[in-house]
Coordinates of C-alpha atoms in Angstrom, one line a residue:
X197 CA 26.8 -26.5 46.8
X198 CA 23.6 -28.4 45.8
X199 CA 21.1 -25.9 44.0
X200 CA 18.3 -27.1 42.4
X201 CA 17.4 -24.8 39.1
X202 CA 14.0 -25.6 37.1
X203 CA 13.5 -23.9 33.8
X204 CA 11.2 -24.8 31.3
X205 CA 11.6 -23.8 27.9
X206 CA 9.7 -24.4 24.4
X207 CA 11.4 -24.0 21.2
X208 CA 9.5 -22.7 17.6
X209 CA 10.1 -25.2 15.0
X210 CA 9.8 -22.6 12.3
X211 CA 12.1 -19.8 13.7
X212 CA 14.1 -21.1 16.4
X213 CA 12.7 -18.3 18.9
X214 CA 12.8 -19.7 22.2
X215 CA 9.9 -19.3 24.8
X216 CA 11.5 -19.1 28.5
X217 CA 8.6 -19.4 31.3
X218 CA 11.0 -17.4 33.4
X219 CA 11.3 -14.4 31.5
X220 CA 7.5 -14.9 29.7
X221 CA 6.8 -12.5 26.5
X222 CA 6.0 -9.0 28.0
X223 CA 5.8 -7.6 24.9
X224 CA 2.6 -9.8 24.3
X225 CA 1.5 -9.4 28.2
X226 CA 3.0 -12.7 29.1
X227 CA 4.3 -12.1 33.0
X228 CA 8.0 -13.4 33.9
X229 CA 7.3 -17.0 35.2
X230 CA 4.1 -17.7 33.4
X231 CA 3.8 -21.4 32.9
X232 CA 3.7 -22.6 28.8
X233 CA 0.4 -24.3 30.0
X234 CA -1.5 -21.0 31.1
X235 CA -0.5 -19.4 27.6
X236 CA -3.8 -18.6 25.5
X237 CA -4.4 -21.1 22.7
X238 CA -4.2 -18.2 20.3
X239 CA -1.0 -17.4 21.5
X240 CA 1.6 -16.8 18.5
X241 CA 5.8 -16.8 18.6
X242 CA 6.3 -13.1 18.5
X243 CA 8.7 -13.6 15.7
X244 CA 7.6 -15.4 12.7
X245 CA 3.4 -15.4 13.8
X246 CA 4.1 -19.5 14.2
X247 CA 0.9 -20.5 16.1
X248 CA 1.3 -22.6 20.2
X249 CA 1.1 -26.0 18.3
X250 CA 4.5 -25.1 16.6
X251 CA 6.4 -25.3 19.7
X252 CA 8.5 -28.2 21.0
X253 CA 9.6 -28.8 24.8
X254 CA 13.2 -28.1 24.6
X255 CA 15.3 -31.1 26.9
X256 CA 14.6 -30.1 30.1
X257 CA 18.2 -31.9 31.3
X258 CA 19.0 -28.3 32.6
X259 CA 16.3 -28.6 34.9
X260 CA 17.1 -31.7 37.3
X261 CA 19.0 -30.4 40.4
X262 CA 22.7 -29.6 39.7
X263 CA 25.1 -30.4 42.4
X264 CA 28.2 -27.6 41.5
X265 CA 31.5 -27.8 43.4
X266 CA 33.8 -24.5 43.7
X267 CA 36.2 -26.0 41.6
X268 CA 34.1 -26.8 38.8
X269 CA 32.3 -23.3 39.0
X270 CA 35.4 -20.9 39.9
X271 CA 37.6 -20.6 37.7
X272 CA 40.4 -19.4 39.7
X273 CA 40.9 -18.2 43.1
X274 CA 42.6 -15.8 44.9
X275 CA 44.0 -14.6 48.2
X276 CA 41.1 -11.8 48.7
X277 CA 42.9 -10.9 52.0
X278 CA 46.6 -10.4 50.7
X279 CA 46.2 -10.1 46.9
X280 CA 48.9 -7.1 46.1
X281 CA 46.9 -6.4 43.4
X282 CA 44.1 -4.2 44.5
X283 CA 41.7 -4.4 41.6
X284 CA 42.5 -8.8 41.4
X285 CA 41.6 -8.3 45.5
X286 CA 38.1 -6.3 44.6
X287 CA 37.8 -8.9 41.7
X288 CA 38.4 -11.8 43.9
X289 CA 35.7 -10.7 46.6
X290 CA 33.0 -9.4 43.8
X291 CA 33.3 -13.4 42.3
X292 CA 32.8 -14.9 46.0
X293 CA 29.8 -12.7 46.9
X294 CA 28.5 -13.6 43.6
X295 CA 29.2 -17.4 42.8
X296 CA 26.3 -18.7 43.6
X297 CA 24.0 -16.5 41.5
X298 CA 26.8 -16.7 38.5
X299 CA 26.6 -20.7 39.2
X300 CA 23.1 -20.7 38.1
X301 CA 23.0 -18.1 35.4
X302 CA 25.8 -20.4 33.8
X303 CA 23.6 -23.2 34.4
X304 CA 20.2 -21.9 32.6
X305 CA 21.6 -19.6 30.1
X306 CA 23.9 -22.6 28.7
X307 CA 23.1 -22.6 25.0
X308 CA 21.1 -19.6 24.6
X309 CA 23.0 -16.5 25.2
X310 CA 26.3 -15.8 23.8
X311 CA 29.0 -13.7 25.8
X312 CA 28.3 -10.2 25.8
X313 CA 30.6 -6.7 26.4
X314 CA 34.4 -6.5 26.3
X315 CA 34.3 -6.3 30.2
X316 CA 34.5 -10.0 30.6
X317 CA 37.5 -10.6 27.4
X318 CA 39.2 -7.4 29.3
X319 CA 38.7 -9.6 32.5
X320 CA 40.3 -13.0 31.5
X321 CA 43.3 -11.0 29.4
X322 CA 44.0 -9.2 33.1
X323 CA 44.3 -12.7 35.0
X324 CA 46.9 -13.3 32.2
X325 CA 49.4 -10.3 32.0
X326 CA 49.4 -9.5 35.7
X327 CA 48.9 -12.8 37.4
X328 CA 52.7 -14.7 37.9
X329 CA 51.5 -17.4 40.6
X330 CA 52.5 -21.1 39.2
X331 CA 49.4 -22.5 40.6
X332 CA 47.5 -20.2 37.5
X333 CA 45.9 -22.3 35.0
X334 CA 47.1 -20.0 32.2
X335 CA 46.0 -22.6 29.7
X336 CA 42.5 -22.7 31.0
X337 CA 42.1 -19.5 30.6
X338 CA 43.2 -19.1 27.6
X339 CA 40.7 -22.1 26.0
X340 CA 38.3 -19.9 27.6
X341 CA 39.0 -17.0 25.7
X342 CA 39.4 -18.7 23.0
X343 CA 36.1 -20.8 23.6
X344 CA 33.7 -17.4 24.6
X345 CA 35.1 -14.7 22.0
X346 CA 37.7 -16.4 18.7
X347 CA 35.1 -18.8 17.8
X348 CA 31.6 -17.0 18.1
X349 CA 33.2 -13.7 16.5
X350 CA 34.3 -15.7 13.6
X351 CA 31.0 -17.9 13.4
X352 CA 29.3 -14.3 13.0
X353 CA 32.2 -13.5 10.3
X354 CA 30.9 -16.6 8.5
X355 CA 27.1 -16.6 8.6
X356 CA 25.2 -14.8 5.7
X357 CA 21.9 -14.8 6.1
X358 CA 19.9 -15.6 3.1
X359 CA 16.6 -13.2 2.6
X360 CA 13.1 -14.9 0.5
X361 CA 10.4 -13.6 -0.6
X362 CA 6.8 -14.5 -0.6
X363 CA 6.0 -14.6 -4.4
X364 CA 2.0 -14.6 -3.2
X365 CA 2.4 -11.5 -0.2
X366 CA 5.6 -10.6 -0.5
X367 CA 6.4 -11.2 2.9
X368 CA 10.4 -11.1 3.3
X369 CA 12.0 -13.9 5.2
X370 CA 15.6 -14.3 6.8
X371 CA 17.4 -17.5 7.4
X372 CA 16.4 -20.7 6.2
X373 CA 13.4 -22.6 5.8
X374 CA 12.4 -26.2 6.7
X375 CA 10.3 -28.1 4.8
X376 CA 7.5 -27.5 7.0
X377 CA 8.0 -24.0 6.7
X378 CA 4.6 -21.8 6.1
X379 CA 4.6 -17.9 5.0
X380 CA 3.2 -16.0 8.8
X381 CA 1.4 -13.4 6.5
X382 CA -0.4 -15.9 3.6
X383 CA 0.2 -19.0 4.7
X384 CA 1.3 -20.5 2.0
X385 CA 4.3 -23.5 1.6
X386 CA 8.1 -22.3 1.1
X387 CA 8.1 -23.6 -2.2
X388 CA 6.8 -20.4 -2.9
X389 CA 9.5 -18.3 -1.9
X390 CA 12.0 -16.7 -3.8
X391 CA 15.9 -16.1 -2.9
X392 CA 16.0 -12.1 -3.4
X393 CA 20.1 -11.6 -4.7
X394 CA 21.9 -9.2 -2.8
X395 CA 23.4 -6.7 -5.2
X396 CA 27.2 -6.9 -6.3
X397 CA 29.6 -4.5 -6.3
X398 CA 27.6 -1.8 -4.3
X399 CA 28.9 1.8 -5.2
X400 CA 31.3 0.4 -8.6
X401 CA 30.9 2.3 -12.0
X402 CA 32.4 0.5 -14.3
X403 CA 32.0 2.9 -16.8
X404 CA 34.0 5.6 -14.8
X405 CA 35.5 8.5 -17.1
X406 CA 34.3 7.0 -20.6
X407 CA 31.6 8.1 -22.9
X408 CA 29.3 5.6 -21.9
X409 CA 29.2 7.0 -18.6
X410 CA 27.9 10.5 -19.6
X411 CA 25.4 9.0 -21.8
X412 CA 24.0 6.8 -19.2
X413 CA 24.1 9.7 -16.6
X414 CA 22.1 11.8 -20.2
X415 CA 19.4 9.0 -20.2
X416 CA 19.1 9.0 -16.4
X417 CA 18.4 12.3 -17.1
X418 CA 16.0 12.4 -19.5
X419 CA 14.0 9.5 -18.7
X420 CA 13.6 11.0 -15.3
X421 CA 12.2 14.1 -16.7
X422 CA 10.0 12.4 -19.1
X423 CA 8.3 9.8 -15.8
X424 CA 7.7 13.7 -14.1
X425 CA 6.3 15.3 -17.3
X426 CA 4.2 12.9 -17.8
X427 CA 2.7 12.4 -14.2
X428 CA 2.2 16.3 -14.9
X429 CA 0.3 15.8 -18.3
X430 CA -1.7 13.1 -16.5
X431 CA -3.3 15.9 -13.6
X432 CA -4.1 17.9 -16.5
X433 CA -6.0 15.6 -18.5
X434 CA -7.8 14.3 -15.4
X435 CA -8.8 17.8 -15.4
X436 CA -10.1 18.3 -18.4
X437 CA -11.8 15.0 -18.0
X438 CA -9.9 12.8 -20.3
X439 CA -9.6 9.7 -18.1
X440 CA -8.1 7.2 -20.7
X441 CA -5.9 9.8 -21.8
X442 CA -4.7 10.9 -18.2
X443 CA -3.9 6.9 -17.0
X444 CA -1.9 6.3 -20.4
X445 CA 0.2 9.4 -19.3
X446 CA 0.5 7.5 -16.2
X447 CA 1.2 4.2 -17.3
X448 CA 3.8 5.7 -19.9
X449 CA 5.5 7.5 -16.4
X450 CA 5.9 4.2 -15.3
X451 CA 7.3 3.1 -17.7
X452 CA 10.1 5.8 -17.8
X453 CA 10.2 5.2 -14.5
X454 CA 11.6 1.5 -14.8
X455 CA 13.5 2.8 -17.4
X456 CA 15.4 5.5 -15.5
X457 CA 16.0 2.7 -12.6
X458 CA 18.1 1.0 -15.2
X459 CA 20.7 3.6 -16.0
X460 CA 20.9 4.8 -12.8
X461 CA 21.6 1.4 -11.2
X462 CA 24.3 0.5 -14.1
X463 CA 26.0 3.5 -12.8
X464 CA 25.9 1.9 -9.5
X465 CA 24.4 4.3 -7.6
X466 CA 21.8 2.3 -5.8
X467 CA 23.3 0.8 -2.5
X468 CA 21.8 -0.3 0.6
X469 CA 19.2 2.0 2.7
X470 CA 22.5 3.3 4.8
X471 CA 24.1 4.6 1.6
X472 CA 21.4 5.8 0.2
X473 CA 20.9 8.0 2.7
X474 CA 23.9 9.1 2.8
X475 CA 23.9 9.8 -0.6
X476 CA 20.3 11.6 -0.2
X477 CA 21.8 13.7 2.4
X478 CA 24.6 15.3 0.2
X479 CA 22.6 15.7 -2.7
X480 CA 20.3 17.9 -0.6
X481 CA 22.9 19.8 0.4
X482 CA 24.4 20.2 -2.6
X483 CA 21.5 21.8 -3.6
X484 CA 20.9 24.2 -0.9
X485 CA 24.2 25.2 -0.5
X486 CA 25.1 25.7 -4.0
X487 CA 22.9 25.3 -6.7
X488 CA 20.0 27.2 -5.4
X489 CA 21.8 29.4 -4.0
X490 CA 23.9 30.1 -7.6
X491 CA 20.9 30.2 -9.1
X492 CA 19.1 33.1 -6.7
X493 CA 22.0 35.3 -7.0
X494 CA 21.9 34.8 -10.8
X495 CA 17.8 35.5 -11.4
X496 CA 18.4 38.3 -8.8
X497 CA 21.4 39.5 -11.3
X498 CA 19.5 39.4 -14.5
X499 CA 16.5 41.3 -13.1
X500 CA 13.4 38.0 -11.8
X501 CA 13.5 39.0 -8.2
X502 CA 10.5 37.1 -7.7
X503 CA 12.0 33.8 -9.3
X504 CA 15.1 34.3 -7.0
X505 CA 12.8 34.3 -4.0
X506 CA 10.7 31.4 -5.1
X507 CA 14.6 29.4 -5.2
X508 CA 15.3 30.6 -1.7
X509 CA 12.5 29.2 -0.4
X510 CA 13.2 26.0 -2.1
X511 CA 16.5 26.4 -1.1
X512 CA 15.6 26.2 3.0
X513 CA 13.2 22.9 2.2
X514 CA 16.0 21.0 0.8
X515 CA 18.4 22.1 4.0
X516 CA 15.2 20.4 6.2
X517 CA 15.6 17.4 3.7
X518 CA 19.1 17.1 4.5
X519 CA 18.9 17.4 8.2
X520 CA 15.9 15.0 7.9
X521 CA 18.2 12.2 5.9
X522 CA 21.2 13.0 8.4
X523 CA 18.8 11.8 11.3
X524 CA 17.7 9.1 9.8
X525 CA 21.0 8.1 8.7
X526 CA 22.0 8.2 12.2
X527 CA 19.0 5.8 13.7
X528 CA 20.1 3.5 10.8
X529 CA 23.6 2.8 11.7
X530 CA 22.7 3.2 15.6
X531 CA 19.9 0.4 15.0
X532 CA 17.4 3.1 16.6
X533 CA 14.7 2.9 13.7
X534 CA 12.6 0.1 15.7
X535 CA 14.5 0.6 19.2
X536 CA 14.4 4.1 21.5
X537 CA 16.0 5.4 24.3
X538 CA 12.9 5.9 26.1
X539 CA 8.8 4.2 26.1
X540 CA 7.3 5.4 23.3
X541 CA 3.8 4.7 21.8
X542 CA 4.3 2.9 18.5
X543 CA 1.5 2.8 15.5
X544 CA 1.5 -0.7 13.2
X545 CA 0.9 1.0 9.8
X546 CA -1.2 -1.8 7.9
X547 CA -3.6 -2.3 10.9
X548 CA -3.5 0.7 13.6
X549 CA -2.2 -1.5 16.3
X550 CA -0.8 0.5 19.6
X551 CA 2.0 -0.5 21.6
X552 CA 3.7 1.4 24.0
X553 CA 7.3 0.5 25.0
X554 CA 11.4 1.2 24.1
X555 CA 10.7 -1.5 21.1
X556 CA 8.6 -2.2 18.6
X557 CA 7.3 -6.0 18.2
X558 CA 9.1 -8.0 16.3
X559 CA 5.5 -9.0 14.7
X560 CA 2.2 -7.0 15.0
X561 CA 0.0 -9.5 17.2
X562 CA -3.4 -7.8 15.2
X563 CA -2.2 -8.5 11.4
X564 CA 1.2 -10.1 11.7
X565 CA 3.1 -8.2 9.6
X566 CA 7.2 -7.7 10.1
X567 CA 8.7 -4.8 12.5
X568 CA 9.5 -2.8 9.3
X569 CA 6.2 -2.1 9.2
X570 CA 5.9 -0.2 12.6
X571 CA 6.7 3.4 13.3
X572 CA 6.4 6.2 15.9
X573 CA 2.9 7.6 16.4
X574 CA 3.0 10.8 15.5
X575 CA -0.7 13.0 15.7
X576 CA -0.9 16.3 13.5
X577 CA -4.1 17.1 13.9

């Protein structure tokens, strides 16, 4: 079977994303099988904001015309017309219908898109267990497997990506940087960036069941209430027109703030956004289902009807908290915070840019900041 398959493809030096004329940027309004050449100058990669010039012509050996023989593209064959097995016989006649497109998929995807879905390991493992012919190249198969799924699940096991951040924007980056390496947002070199450390021992207290742990949990406590006090005594003193004295309320608050942050993460219980919604989740429900609720019945008991109300009402926020946290929780460990089921209108929030679609761009095209800062458009008025 001659075929002849020509793909161009262009690759960002600063990312690695790859450009594909067949499949274009649609997300940009770059048609399927737009040529690189007919791309607007002002054209960026939709992943880091590198600009056209950035791009390389990836070796286009993939495009000269590929002669492919059935034994080099099949790899095994079987009896579709007296197979026993009926599902190897459906198998069999699904993979000669289909060779030719498979052939060329194989031949232009090579080096770009890793094996996806169990369907394909479930596949290969079948041919093994319930095919007994000596012909069978059981060991080819099994390189196979071993090839597509042992060795790219345990390169993903292995690779940590290493996050930096812009010291000028703060612009967060992931992966490494080559020398040539410019910040999308500021510009400015990678000498500039900063390795941001992952934090240790997520969810550990040392300090478990010991003294020190009550009186770090006692100056949480108290430092937190001293930041809310005095954001409290700044709104009065703005009042009463006592500027200076109103922003060194506020300054001090910030201070306590910081403050507070330190206790609370030697406790260790700052984790990653996952946990902390996890943990935001049950502390909201803690508090409807049992503190405010305690505390109602009490007021009620001792005679402040009105105060028992006011902590009902509370009490039904915080359950809308919790279901709120729960949600998001949920779009978090789903990866549905940038991705939906169905076209929705998305709203950059530094610049106002619309997009409508299942995904928000990987980088606003207007200002060029991340994904993260995308969300969905939502008019109250």
């Amino acid at each position: 079977m001659s075929q002849g398959v020509f793909v161009t493809k262009y690759k960002c030096t600063i990312c690695g994303y790859v450009y594909d004329e067949a499949i274009g940027d649609p997300d940009s309004g770059i048609a399927p099988g737009t040529k690189w050449e007919d791309i607007d100058d002002d054209w960026s990669c939709p992943l880091c904001g590198a600009s056209k010039c950035d791009f390389v012509l990836i070796d286009d050996t993939l495009s000269k015309p590929v002669k492919a023989s059935a034994s080099s593209v099949s790899v095994v064959e079987f009896d579709g017309e007296n197979g026993n097995d009926p599902v190897v016989r459906q198998l069999a006649e699904a993979i000669a219908e289909s060779e030719r497109i498979v052939a060329e998929d194989l031949l232009r995807e090579s080096g770009y898109i890793l094996p996806q879905g169990n369907n394909i390991k479930e596949i290969l493992e079948g041919f093994l267990k319930h095919n007994k012919s000596e012909d069978f190249p059981v060991d080819g198969v099994k390189i196979l497997l071993d090839k597509l799924f042992q060795k790219s699940v345990s390169k993903k096991e292995n690779i940590k990506m290493i996050k930096y951040r812009c010291t000028v924007c703060g612009y967060i980056h992931e992966g490494e940087m080559g020398p040539d390496f410019k910040c999308p947002m500021c510009k400015q070199p990678a000498s500039v960036f900063v390795a941001i450390e992952e934090n240790k021992d997520k969810g550990e207290n040392p300090y478990s069941g010991t003294k020190t742990e009550k009186n770090l949990m006692e100056a949480f406590a108290g430092e937190s209430m001293a930041r809310n006090k005095y954001t409290y005594f700044a709104e009065v003193a703005q009042r009463e027109g006592y500027d200076q004295l109103s922003e060194i309320f506020l300054k001090t608050a910030r201070n306590e703030q910081q403050h507070a942050r330190l206790w609370y993460e030697e406790l260790g219980n700052i984790g990653d956004t996952a946990l902390n919604l996890k943990h935001a989740a049950e502390g909201e429900n803690y508090e409807w289902t049992d503190m405010y609720d305690r505390f109602a019945k009490e007021a009620e008991e001792e005679g402040f009807k009105a105060l028992a109300e006011k902590f009902r009402k509370v009490a039904a926020i915080e359950k809308a908290h919790e279901e709120r946290y729960l949600a998001l929780l949920k779009n978090v460990e789903m990866q549905k915070v940038f991705e939906k089921s169905e076209e929705i209108m998305w709203e950059c929030r530094i610049c106002g840019h619309l997009v409508i679609g299942k995904k928000a761009p990987a980088v606003c095209p207007v200002c060029k900041y991340s994904q993260s800062f995308f969300e969905v458009r939502c008019e109250n008025y």
